[in-house]
XYZ file of C-alpha atoms in Angstrom:
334
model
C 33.264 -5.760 24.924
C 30.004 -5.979 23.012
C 30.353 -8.196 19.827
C 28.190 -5.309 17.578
C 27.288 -7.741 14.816
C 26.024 -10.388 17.394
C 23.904 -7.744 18.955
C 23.124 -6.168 15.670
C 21.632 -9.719 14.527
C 19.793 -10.654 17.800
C 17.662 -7.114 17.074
C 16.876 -8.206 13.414
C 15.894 -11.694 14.745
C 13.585 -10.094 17.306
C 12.279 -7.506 14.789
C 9.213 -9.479 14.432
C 8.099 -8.213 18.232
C 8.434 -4.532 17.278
C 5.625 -5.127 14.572
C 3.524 -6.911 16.974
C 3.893 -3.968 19.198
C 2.904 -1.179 16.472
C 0.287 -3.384 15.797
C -1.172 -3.122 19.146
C -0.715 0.250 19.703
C -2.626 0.925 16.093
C -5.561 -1.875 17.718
C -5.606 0.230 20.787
C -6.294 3.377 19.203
C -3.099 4.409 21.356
C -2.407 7.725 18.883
C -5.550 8.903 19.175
C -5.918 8.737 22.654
C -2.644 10.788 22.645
C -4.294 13.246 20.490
C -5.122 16.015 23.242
C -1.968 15.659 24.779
C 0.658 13.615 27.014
C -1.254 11.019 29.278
C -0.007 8.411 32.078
C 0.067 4.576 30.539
C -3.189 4.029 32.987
C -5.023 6.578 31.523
C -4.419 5.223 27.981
C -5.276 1.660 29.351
C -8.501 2.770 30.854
C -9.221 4.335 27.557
C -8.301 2.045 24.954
C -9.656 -1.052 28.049
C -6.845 -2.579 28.599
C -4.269 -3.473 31.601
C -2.521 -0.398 32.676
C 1.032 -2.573 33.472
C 1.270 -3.868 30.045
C 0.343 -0.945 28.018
C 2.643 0.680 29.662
C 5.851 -2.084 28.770
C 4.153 -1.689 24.981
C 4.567 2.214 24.958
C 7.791 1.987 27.019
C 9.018 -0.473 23.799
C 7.831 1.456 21.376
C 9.293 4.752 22.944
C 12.781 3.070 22.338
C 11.810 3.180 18.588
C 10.536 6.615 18.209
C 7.280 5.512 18.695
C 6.258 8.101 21.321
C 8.054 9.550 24.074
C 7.898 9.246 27.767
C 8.610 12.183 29.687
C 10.051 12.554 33.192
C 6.803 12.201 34.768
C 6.103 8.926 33.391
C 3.813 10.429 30.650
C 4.070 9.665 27.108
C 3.976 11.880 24.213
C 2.919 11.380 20.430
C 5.680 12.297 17.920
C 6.098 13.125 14.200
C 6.790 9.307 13.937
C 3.208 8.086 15.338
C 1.504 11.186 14.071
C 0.313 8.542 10.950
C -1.205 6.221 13.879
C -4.051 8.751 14.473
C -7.092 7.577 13.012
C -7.685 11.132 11.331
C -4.436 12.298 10.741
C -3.804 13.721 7.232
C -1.726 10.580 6.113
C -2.793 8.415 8.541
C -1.445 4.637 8.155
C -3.534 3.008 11.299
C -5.812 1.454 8.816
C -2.490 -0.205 6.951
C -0.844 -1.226 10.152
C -4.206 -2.693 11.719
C -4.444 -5.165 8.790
C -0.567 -5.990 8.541
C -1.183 -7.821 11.660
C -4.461 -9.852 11.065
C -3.519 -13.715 10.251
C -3.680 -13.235 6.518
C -0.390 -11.631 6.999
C 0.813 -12.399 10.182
C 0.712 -16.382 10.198
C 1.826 -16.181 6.079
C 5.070 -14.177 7.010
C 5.787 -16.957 9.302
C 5.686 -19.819 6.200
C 8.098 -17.649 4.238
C 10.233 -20.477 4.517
C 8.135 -22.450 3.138
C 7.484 -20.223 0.137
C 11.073 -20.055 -0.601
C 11.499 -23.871 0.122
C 8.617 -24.421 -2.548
C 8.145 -21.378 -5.122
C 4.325 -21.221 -3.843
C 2.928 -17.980 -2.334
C 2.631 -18.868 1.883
C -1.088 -17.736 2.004
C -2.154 -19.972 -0.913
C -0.500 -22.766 0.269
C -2.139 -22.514 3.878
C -5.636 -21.597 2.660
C -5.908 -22.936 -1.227
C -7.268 -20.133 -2.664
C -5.652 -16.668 -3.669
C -5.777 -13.906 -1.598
C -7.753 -11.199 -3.838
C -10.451 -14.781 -4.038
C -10.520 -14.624 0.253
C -10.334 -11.049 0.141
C -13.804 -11.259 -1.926
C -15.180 -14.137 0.244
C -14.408 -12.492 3.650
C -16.602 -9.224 3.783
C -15.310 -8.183 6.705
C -11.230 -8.757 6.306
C -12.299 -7.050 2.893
C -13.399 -4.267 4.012
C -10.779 -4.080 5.916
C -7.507 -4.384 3.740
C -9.429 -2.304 1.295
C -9.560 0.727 3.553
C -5.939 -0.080 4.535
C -4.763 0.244 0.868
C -6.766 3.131 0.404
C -4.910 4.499 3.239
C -1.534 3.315 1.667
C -2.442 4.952 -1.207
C -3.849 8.660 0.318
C 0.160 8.675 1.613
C 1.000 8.922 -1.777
C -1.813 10.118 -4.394
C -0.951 13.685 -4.162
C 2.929 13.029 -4.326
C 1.931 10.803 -7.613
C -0.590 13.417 -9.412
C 1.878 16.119 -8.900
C 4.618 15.025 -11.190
C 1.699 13.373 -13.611
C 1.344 15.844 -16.514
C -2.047 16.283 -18.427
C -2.133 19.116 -20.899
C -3.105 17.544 -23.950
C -5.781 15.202 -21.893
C -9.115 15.171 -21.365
C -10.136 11.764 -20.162
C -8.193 9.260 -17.693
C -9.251 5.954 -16.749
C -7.383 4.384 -13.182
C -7.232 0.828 -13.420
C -7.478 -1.332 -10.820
C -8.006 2.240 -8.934
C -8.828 0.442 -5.336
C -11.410 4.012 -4.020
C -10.151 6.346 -5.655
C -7.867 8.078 -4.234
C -4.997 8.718 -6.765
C -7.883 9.785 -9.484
C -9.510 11.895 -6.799
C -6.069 13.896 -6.806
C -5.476 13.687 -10.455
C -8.507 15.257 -10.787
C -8.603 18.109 -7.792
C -4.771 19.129 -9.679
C -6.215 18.879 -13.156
C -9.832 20.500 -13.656
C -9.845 19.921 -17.486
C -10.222 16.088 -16.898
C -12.656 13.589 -16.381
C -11.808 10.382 -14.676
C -13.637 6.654 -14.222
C -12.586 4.444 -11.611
C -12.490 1.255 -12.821
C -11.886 -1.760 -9.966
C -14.157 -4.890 -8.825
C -17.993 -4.280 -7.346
C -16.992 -4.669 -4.131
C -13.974 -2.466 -4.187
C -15.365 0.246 -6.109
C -18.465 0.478 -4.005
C -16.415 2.559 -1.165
C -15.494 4.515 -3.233
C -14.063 7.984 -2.739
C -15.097 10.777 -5.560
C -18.262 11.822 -4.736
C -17.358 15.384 -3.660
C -18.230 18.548 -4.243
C -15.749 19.682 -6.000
C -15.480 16.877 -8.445
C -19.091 17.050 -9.361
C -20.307 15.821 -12.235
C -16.004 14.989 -13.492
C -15.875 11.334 -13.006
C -17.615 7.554 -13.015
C -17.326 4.682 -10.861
C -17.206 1.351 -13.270
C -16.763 -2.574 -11.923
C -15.338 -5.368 -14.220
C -12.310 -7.442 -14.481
C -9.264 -5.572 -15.998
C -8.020 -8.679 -17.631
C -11.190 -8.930 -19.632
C -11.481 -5.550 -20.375
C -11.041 -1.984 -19.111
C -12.809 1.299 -20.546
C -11.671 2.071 -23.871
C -11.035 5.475 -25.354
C -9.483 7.524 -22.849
C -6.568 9.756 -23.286
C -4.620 8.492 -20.066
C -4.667 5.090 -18.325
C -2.927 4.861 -14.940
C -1.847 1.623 -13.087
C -0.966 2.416 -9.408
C 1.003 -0.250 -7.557
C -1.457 -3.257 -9.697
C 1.437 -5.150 -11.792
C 3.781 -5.696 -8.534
C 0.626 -8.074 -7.675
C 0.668 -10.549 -10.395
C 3.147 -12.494 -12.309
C 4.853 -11.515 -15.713
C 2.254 -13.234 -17.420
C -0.368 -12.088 -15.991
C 0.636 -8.551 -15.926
C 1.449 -8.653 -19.649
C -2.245 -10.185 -20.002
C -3.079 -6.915 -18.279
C -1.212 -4.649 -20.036
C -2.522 -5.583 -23.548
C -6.113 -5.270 -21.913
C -4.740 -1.841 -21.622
C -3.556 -1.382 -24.717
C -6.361 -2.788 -26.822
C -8.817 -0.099 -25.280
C -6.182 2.911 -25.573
C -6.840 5.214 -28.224
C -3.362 5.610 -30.674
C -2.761 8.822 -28.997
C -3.565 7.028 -25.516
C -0.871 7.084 -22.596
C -0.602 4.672 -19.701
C 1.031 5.568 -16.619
C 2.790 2.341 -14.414
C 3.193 3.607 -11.118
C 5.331 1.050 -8.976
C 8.196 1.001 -6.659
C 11.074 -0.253 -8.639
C 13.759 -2.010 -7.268
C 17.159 -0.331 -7.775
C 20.441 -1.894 -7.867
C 23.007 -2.271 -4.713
C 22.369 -3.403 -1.422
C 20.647 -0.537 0.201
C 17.314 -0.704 1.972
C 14.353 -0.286 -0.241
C 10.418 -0.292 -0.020
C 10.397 -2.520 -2.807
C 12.647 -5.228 -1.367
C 10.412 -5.295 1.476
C 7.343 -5.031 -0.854
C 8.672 -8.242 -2.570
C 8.609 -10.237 0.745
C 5.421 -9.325 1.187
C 4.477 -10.784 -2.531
C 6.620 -13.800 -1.788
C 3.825 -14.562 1.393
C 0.734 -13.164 0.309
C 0.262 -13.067 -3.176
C 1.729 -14.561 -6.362
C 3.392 -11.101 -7.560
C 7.102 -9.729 -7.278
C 8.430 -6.326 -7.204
C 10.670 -5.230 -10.220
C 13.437 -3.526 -11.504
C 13.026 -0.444 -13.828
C 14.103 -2.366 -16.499
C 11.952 -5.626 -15.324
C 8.899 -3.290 -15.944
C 9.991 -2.172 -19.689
C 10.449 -5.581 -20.317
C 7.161 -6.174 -19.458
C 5.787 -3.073 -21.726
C 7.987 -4.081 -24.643
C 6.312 -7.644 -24.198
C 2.676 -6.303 -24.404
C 3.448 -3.283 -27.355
C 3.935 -0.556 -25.556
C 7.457 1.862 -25.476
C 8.703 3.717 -22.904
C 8.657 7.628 -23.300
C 9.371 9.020 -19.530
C 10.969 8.013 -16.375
C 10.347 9.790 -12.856
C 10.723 8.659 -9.270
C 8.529 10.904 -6.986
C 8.470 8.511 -3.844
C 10.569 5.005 -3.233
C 7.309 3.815 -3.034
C 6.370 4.801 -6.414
C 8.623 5.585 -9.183
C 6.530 6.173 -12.945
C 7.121 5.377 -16.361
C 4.943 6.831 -19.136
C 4.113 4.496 -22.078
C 2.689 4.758 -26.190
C 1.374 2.328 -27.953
C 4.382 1.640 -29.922
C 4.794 1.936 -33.917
């Protein structure tokens, strides 16, 4: 009889190969080339250029996982599970995946013992610069990982703006707002307001807004946010910035915030936060990711008050929308 906990453990020390594999099949353009329906694996290789044996042992893999389907004819099949991997689906994560699996991330991951051995991020260590300071220097990997975290973020902009309430409001400022894609919903839901996108040159530059129906509703501004960020807005949001940083760094952030906010202002910390037990959660896996890449962590709920007390704000409203990004609404406090 099958020892389950053996077999259980072998398939979490393998998992590694099942990200390769999405990886691929995001690299290939496999989704897309599903788009018009169910084709042979040859007929994806010749597509996507590659060798007809192996793509088919990929999507035979990743068909295990959920990952498309093969049919009785040997054809395979998207599903709602690589729906995202189109390239123009309305959520699509291909962008995200592709750069999960460039050497940035790939060849960090595998120094995470390293990082734990040490208490030094795995990319710094193998590269001696920060990541956001390569991200800059390499145009093209830039480019790159910015479009996948704009992707990221399209997944969950509209989920975020929805529970965000404006009534009072006329001006909002998104710091550290990658292209815009949370203030470009914010905005769509909310026609009284007028937004700025505030982010580094080079990130701001692709940026999102210019629409027709935002016309003439919102500016594009590059700086550092812990110099200083546009004063005198009515809201400030922070979307899934702090979980990059350490405490004192975000705190140094936070009081940027602060010092621009009007005493009316409101800031709006949008992170996943990490709750308590032992169940899965996006921000346990987030935090790994941190622990290789970058020098931030993911947090707690109470973690990020901490951090708010610290820099003079109070906590006025909780609300968890997604895993992937729970909100707290701050005040300058008395």
């Amino acid at each position: 009889m099958a020892d389950v906990h053996h077999e259980e453990l072998l398939e979490l020390a393998l998992g590694y190969v099942y990200s390769a594999a999405l990886h691929a099949a995001a690299r290939f353009g496999v989704a897309d080339h599903l788009e018009g329906g169910p084709r042979t694996a040859d007929e994806v290789a010749e597509a996507a250029e590659a060798d007809g044996s192996y793509m088919y042992r990929l999507l035979r893999f990743l068909a295990s996982r959920g990952v498309f389907r093969e049919d009785g004819s040997g054809r395979f099949h998207l599903t709602p599970l690589a729906e995202p991997l189109r390239t123009h689906a309305e959520r699509s994560l291909r962008d995200y995946i592709m750069v999960r699996g460039e050497p940035a991330f790939w060849d960090s991951a595998g120094r995470l013992h390293e990082a734990v051995r040490t208490g030094t991020t795995a990319f710094e260590t193998m590269h001696g610069i920060p990541f956001y300071d390569h991200v800059a220097a390499d145009t093209g990997f830039g480019r790159a990982f910015n479009s996948s975290m704009a992707a990221f973020s399209e997944a969950l902009s509209n989920d975020v703006a929805a529970v965000c309430a404006f009534p009072d409001a006329r001006s909002v400022v998104d710091v550290g707002g990658g292209r815009g894609g949370l203030l470009r919903a914010v905005l769509r839901r909310n026609p009284h307001l007028t937004g700025t996108l505030f982010d580094l040159e080079n990130v701001v530059r692709g940026h999102v807004l210019d629409v027709p129906d935002l016309a003439g509703r919102w500016s594009a501004v590059s700086g550092d946010f812990f110099v200083t960020v546009p004063a005198g807005a009515d809201v400030y949001l922070l979307k899934h910035v702090l979980a990059s940083w350490p405490d004192d760094q975000c705190v140094r952030l936070l009081r940027t915030c602060r010092a621009a906010m009007p005493a009316h202002g409101r800031l709006l910390v949008i992170n996943a936060m990490i709750p308590a037990g032992n169940e899965p959660h996006p921000g346990k896996t987030i935090d790994m990711l941190m622990m290789t890449v970058l020098n931030g962590r993911s947090r707690t709920r109470a973690e990020y008050e901490a951090l708010l007390t610290d820099a003079g704000f109070a906590v006025a409203r909780f609300v968890e929308p997604s895993p992937h990004a729970s909100l707290l609404e701050a005040v300058v406090a008395a």
